[in-house]
PDB file of C-alpha atoms in Angstrom:
ATOM      1  CA  THR G   1      32.288  22.991 115.885  1.00 56.00           C
ATOM      2  CA  PHE G   2      33.195  25.127 113.022  1.00 54.00           C
ATOM      3  CA  GLN G   3      31.655  24.301 109.539  1.00 55.00           C
ATOM      4  CA  LEU G   4      33.079  25.287 106.151  1.00 54.00           C
ATOM      5  CA  PRO G   5      30.681  27.011 103.790  1.00 54.00           C
ATOM      6  CA  ASP G   6      29.287  25.079 100.854  1.00 55.00           C
ATOM      7  CA  PHE G   7      31.253  26.421  97.752  1.00 52.00           C
ATOM      8  CA  SER G   8      29.828  23.898  95.206  1.00 53.00           C
ATOM      9  CA  SER G   9      26.740  25.996  94.442  1.00 53.00           C
ATOM     10  CA  ALA G  10      28.473  29.484  94.716  1.00 53.00           C
ATOM     11  CA  GLU G  11      29.750  31.149  91.621  1.00 58.00           C
ATOM     12  CA  PRO G  12      33.585  31.137  91.156  1.00 55.00           C
ATOM     13  CA  HIS G  13      35.548  34.336  92.138  1.00 54.00           C
ATOM     14  CA  PRO G  14      35.713  36.711  89.104  1.00 52.00           C
ATOM     15  CA  ALA G  15      39.544  36.749  89.083  1.00 50.00           C
ATOM     16  CA  HIS G  16      39.613  32.947  88.656  1.00 52.00           C
ATOM     17  CA  SER G  17      37.059  32.741  85.847  1.00 48.00           C
ATOM     18  CA  PRO G  18      38.226  31.993  82.313  1.00 49.00           C
ATOM     19  CA  THR G  19      36.475  35.179  81.009  1.00 47.00           C
ATOM     20  CA  SER G  20      38.508  37.527  83.080  1.00 43.00           C
ATOM     21  CA  LEU G  21      41.585  37.783  80.887  1.00 44.00           C
ATOM     22  CA  SER G  22      43.547  41.103  80.557  1.00 45.00           C
ATOM     23  CA  LEU G  23      42.522  43.175  77.670  1.00 45.00           C
ATOM     24  CA  THR G  24      45.066  43.501  74.710  1.00 46.00           C
ATOM     25  CA  MET G  25      45.173  45.687  71.755  1.00 49.00           C
ATOM     26  CA  ALA G  26      42.910  43.351  69.728  1.00 51.00           C
ATOM     27  CA  ASP G  27      40.204  42.794  72.446  1.00 50.00           C
ATOM     28  CA  PRO G  28      37.175  44.952  72.171  1.00 52.00           C
ATOM     29  CA  ALA G  29      36.351  47.457  74.881  1.00 55.00           C
ATOM     30  CA  PRO G  30      34.807  45.991  77.955  1.00 55.00           C
ATOM     31  CA  ASP G  31      31.603  48.099  77.519  1.00 59.00           C
ATOM     32  CA  ALA G  32      31.269  47.182  73.925  1.00 56.00           C
ATOM     33  CA  ALA G  33      28.703  44.530  72.715  1.00 57.00           C
ATOM     34  CA  PRO G  34      30.144  41.045  72.372  1.00 57.00           C
ATOM     35  CA  ASP G  35      28.928  40.717  68.854  1.00 58.00           C
ATOM     36  CA  ALA G  36      30.556  44.126  67.614  1.00 55.00           C
ATOM     37  CA  PRO G  37      33.614  43.846  65.436  1.00 57.00           C
ATOM     38  CA  VAL G  38      36.947  44.905  66.800  1.00 55.00           C
ATOM     39  CA  ALA G  39      37.959  48.283  65.859  1.00 57.00           C
ATOM     40  CA  ALA G  40      41.327  48.730  64.262  1.00 65.00           C
ATOM     41  CA  GLY G  41      42.013  51.665  66.427  1.00 72.00           C
ATOM     42  CA  ARG G  42      40.793  55.020  67.521  1.00 81.00           C
ATOM     43  CA  LYS G  43      41.278  57.947  65.220  1.00 83.00           C
ATOM     44  CA  ARG G  44      44.157  60.077  66.366  1.00 82.00           C
ATOM     45  CA  THR G  45      43.383  63.786  66.933  1.00 81.00           C
ATOM     46  CA  PHE G  46      46.268  66.222  66.516  1.00 80.00           C
ATOM     47  CA  LYS G  47      46.779  69.559  68.260  1.00 82.00           C
ATOM     48  CA  LYS G  48      46.030  72.336  65.842  1.00 85.00           C
ATOM     49  CA  PHE G  49      49.022  74.843  65.577  1.00 86.00           C
ATOM     50  CA  THR G  50      48.533  78.332  66.600  1.00 87.00           C
ATOM     51  CA  TYR G  51      51.140  81.069  66.736  1.00 87.00           C
ATOM     52  CA  ARG G  52      50.282  83.491  69.453  1.00 88.00           C
ATOM     53  CA  GLY G  53      46.501  82.792  69.165  1.00 87.00           C
ATOM     54  CA  VAL G  54      46.499  82.885  65.339  1.00 87.00           C
ATOM     55  CA  ASP G  55      45.998  79.485  63.637  1.00 88.00           C
ATOM     56  CA  LEU G  56      48.144  78.362  60.683  1.00 87.00           C
ATOM     57  CA  ASP G  57      45.604  79.108  57.848  1.00 86.00           C
ATOM     58  CA  ALA G  58      45.098  82.691  59.184  1.00 88.00           C
ATOM     59  CA  LEU G  59      48.893  83.204  59.359  1.00 88.00           C
ATOM     60  CA  PHE G  60      49.274  82.708  55.609  1.00 87.00           C
ATOM     61  CA  ASP G  61      46.603  85.492  55.054  1.00 88.00           C
ATOM     62  CA  LEU G  62      48.329  88.058  57.321  1.00 87.00           C
ATOM     63  CA  GLY G  63      49.972  91.060  55.852  1.00 86.00           C
ATOM     64  CA  SER G  64      53.356  92.139  56.939  1.00 83.00           C
ATOM     65  CA  GLU G  65      51.963  94.706  59.337  1.00 87.00           C
ATOM     66  CA  GLU G  66      49.800  92.118  61.165  1.00 88.00           C
ATOM     67  CA  LEU G  67      52.728  89.668  61.293  1.00 87.00           C
ATOM     68  CA  MET G  68      55.024  92.399  62.590  1.00 87.00           C
ATOM     69  CA  ASN G  69      52.727  92.858  65.588  1.00 88.00           C
ATOM     70  CA  LEU G  70      52.734  89.198  66.450  1.00 89.00           C
ATOM     71  CA  VAL G  71      56.540  88.565  66.556  1.00 89.00           C
ATOM     72  CA  ASN G  72      58.972  89.626  69.300  1.00 90.00           C
ATOM     73  CA  SER G  73      60.724  92.989  69.478  1.00 91.00           C
ATOM     74  CA  ARG G  74      63.926  92.151  67.644  1.00 92.00           C
ATOM     75  CA  PRO G  75      62.308  90.733  64.444  1.00 91.00           C
ATOM     76  CA  ARG G  76      59.687  93.559  64.712  1.00 90.00           C
ATOM     77  CA  ARG G  77      62.487  96.078  64.717  1.00 92.00           C
ATOM     78  CA  LYS G  78      64.105  94.378  61.755  1.00 90.00           C
ATOM     79  CA  PHE G  79      60.876  94.424  59.719  1.00 88.00           C
ATOM     80  CA  LYS G  80      60.267  98.043  60.736  1.00 89.00           C
ATOM     81  CA  ARG G  81      63.628  99.105  59.369  1.00 90.00           C
ATOM     82  CA  GLY G  82      62.877  97.472  55.964  1.00 87.00           C
ATOM     83  CA  ILE G  83      63.498  94.156  54.316  1.00 85.00           C
ATOM     84  CA  ARG G  84      66.514  94.343  52.112  1.00 89.00           C
ATOM     85  CA  ARG G  85      67.070  92.825  48.614  1.00 93.00           C
ATOM     86  CA  LYS G  86      68.815  89.553  49.640  1.00 92.00           C
ATOM     87  CA  PRO G  87      66.023  88.362  52.001  1.00 90.00           C
ATOM     88  CA  LEU G  88      63.372  89.153  49.367  1.00 92.00           C
ATOM     89  CA  ALA G  89      65.426  87.279  46.791  1.00 94.00           C
ATOM     90  CA  LEU G  90      65.466  84.213  49.069  1.00 94.00           C
ATOM     91  CA  ILE G  91      61.721  84.336  49.526  1.00 93.00           C
ATOM     92  CA  LYS G  92      61.387  84.565  45.790  1.00 94.00           C
ATOM     93  CA  LYS G  93      63.545  81.455  45.165  1.00 94.00           C
ATOM     94  CA  LEU G  94      61.672  79.539  47.873  1.00 93.00           C
ATOM     95  CA  ARG G  95      58.318  80.497  46.142  1.00 92.00           C
ATOM     96  CA  LYS G  96      59.731  79.231  42.779  1.00 94.00           C
ATOM     97  CA  ALA G  97      61.063  75.973  44.281  1.00 94.00           C
ATOM     98  CA  LYS G  98      57.520  75.356  45.905  1.00 92.00           C
ATOM     99  CA  LYS G  99      55.745  76.042  42.703  1.00 92.00           C
ATOM    100  CA  GLU G 100      58.079  73.692  40.727  1.00 92.00           C
ATOM    101  CA  ALA G 101      57.612  70.867  43.182  1.00 90.00           C
ATOM    102  CA  SER G 102      54.802  68.314  42.639  1.00 87.00           C
ATOM    103  CA  ALA G 103      51.971  67.991  44.868  1.00 84.00           C
ATOM    104  CA  HIS G 104      53.251  65.382  47.273  1.00 86.00           C
ATOM    105  CA  ASP G 105      57.028  65.916  46.895  1.00 91.00           C
ATOM    106  CA  LYS G 106      59.302  68.197  48.934  1.00 91.00           C
ATOM    107  CA  PRO G 107      60.580  71.261  47.146  1.00 93.00           C
ATOM    108  CA  ALA G 108      64.232  71.564  46.054  1.00 94.00           C
ATOM    109  CA  VAL G 109      66.762  72.898  48.479  1.00 95.00           C
ATOM    110  CA  VAL G 110      67.538  76.552  48.232  1.00 95.00           C
ATOM    111  CA  LYS G 111      71.007  77.307  49.469  1.00 96.00           C
ATOM    112  CA  THR G 112      71.679  80.574  51.351  1.00 95.00           C
ATOM    113  CA  HIS G 113      74.181  82.295  53.466  1.00 96.00           C
ATOM    114  CA  LEU G 114      71.394  84.401  55.204  1.00 94.00           C
ATOM    115  CA  ARG G 115      71.763  83.258  58.777  1.00 95.00           C
ATOM    116  CA  ASP G 116      69.945  86.326  60.084  1.00 94.00           C
ATOM    117  CA  MET G 117      66.841  85.826  57.854  1.00 93.00           C
ATOM    118  CA  ILE G 118      63.661  85.812  60.025  1.00 93.00           C
ATOM    119  CA  ILE G 119      61.379  82.848  59.197  1.00 93.00           C
ATOM    120  CA  VAL G 120      57.982  83.988  58.091  1.00 91.00           C
ATOM    121  CA  PRO G 121      54.751  81.903  57.379  1.00 91.00           C
ATOM    122  CA  GLU G 122      55.396  81.985  53.684  1.00 91.00           C
ATOM    123  CA  MET G 123      58.472  79.885  54.078  1.00 91.00           C
ATOM    124  CA  ILE G 124      56.671  76.977  55.840  1.00 91.00           C
ATOM    125  CA  GLY G 125      57.245  73.655  53.950  1.00 91.00           C
ATOM    126  CA  SER G 126      60.435  74.881  52.100  1.00 93.00           C
ATOM    127  CA  ILE G 127      63.771  73.312  52.551  1.00 95.00           C
ATOM    128  CA  VAL G 128      66.546  75.853  53.054  1.00 96.00           C
ATOM    129  CA  GLY G 129      70.358  75.080  52.905  1.00 96.00           C
ATOM    130  CA  VAL G 130      71.754  77.267  55.579  1.00 96.00           C
ATOM    131  CA  TYR G 131      75.554  77.834  55.500  1.00 96.00           C
ATOM    132  CA  ASN G 132      77.119  77.049  58.809  1.00 95.00           C
ATOM    133  CA  GLY G 133      80.721  77.949  57.832  1.00 95.00           C
ATOM    134  CA  LYS G 134      81.547  74.729  56.400  1.00 95.00           C
ATOM    135  CA  VAL G 135      78.551  73.020  54.696  1.00 95.00           C
ATOM    136  CA  PHE G 136      74.975  73.983  53.780  1.00 96.00           C
ATOM    137  CA  ALA G 137      72.872  72.339  56.562  1.00 95.00           C
ATOM    138  CA  GLN G 138      69.440  71.455  55.227  1.00 96.00           C
ATOM    139  CA  VAL G 139      66.704  72.825  57.384  1.00 95.00           C
ATOM    140  CA  GLU G 140      63.002  72.072  56.674  1.00 95.00           C
ATOM    141  CA  ILE G 141      60.932  75.000  57.714  1.00 93.00           C
ATOM    142  CA  LYS G 142      58.070  74.007  60.129  1.00 93.00           C
ATOM    143  CA  PRO G 143      55.398  76.252  61.636  1.00 91.00           C
ATOM    144  CA  GLU G 144      57.047  76.220  65.064  1.00 92.00           C
ATOM    145  CA  MET G 145      60.029  78.054  63.580  1.00 91.00           C
ATOM    146  CA  ILE G 146      58.112  81.262  62.741  1.00 92.00           C
ATOM    147  CA  GLY G 147      59.921  84.380  64.166  1.00 91.00           C
ATOM    148  CA  HIS G 148      63.171  82.599  64.666  1.00 94.00           C
ATOM    149  CA  TYR G 149      66.425  83.053  62.550  1.00 94.00           C
ATOM    150  CA  THR G 150      67.475  80.538  59.990  1.00 94.00           C
ATOM    151  CA  GLY G 151      70.911  80.384  61.592  1.00 94.00           C
ATOM    152  CA  GLU G 152      69.450  79.030  64.798  1.00 94.00           C
ATOM    153  CA  PHE G 153      68.805  75.726  63.089  1.00 94.00           C
ATOM    154  CA  ALA G 154      72.174  75.255  61.468  1.00 94.00           C
ATOM    155  CA  LEU G 155      74.830  75.190  64.277  1.00 93.00           C
ATOM    156  CA  PRO G 156      78.270  76.406  63.246  1.00 93.00           C
ATOM    157  CA  TYR G 157      79.932  74.051  65.713  1.00 92.00           C
ATOM    158  CA  ARG G 158      79.491  70.498  66.927  1.00 90.00           C
ATOM    159  CA  PRO G 159      78.216  70.356  70.424  1.00 89.00           C
ATOM    160  CA  VAL G 160      80.645  68.660  72.840  1.00 87.00           C
ATOM    161  CA  MET G 161      79.804  65.013  73.851  1.00 85.00           C
ATOM    162  CA  HIS G 162      81.646  64.516  77.171  1.00 84.00           C
ATOM    163  CA  GLY G 163      83.002  61.124  77.504  1.00 80.00           C
ATOM    164  CA  ARG G 164      85.550  59.585  79.820  1.00 77.00           C
ATOM    165  CA  PRO G 165      88.544  61.729  80.642  1.00 73.00           C
ATOM    166  CA  GLY G 166      91.704  60.762  78.694  1.00 72.00           C
ATOM    167  CA  ILE G 167      95.345  60.519  79.788  1.00 72.00           C
ATOM    168  CA  GLY G 168      96.619  63.749  81.244  1.00 71.00           C
ATOM    169  CA  ALA G 169      93.243  65.086  82.192  1.00 73.00           C
ATOM    170  CA  THR G 170      93.895  64.639  85.986  1.00 75.00           C
ATOM    171  CA  HIS G 171      96.907  64.574  88.177  1.00 73.00           C
ATOM    172  CA  SER G 172      96.237  60.937  89.207  1.00 69.00           C
ATOM    173  CA  SER G 173      96.459  59.807  85.618  1.00 63.00           C
ATOM    174  CA  ARG G 174     100.173  60.286  85.759  1.00 64.00           C
ATOM    175  CA  PHE G 175     100.555  57.137  87.750  1.00 66.00           C
ATOM    176  CA  ILE G 176      98.701  54.921  85.269  1.00 64.00           C
ATOM    177  CA  PRO G 177     101.049  52.674  83.377  1.00 67.00           C
ATOM    178  CA  LEU G 178     100.965  53.108  79.619  1.00 64.00           C
ATOM    179  CA  LYS G 179     101.125  49.203  79.003  1.00 65.00           C
TER     180      LYS G 179
END
């Protein structure tokens, strides 16, 4: 005859034990000591920004020749042909706005029509009001924008949001009653 094993002396299955609850955010790590305090959270590590292999701190120290060798061919050609008076005046205004701002505040907006101004590392952290043909769109300069034009971040048109077709969009809509 067949006999059932004796389960009274055996340990319960780990899935059915009261200590095998799923870990939540407040629970300590499974390998942590039971007496250790629960950590508030792990310290986040952020990716350090580099532009073509040069980190952000070194970008501020670069001269115009070294920066010119890092950017693409179109901005390099523009720098090689010389920077005119208006872009230099914009950089001067941005310097002044940064200097006048307090330590933890954002600098004042500097309005400009220069959509063809190439963003250089000195402009990082500034707020530029770029004219898009109607209003001055506020653009906060970030490190990822280096080498791009200011006009790329202030679109002169509103992108089309395609919704449902309206009346007259197709030939079949002629047969829909107008209520």
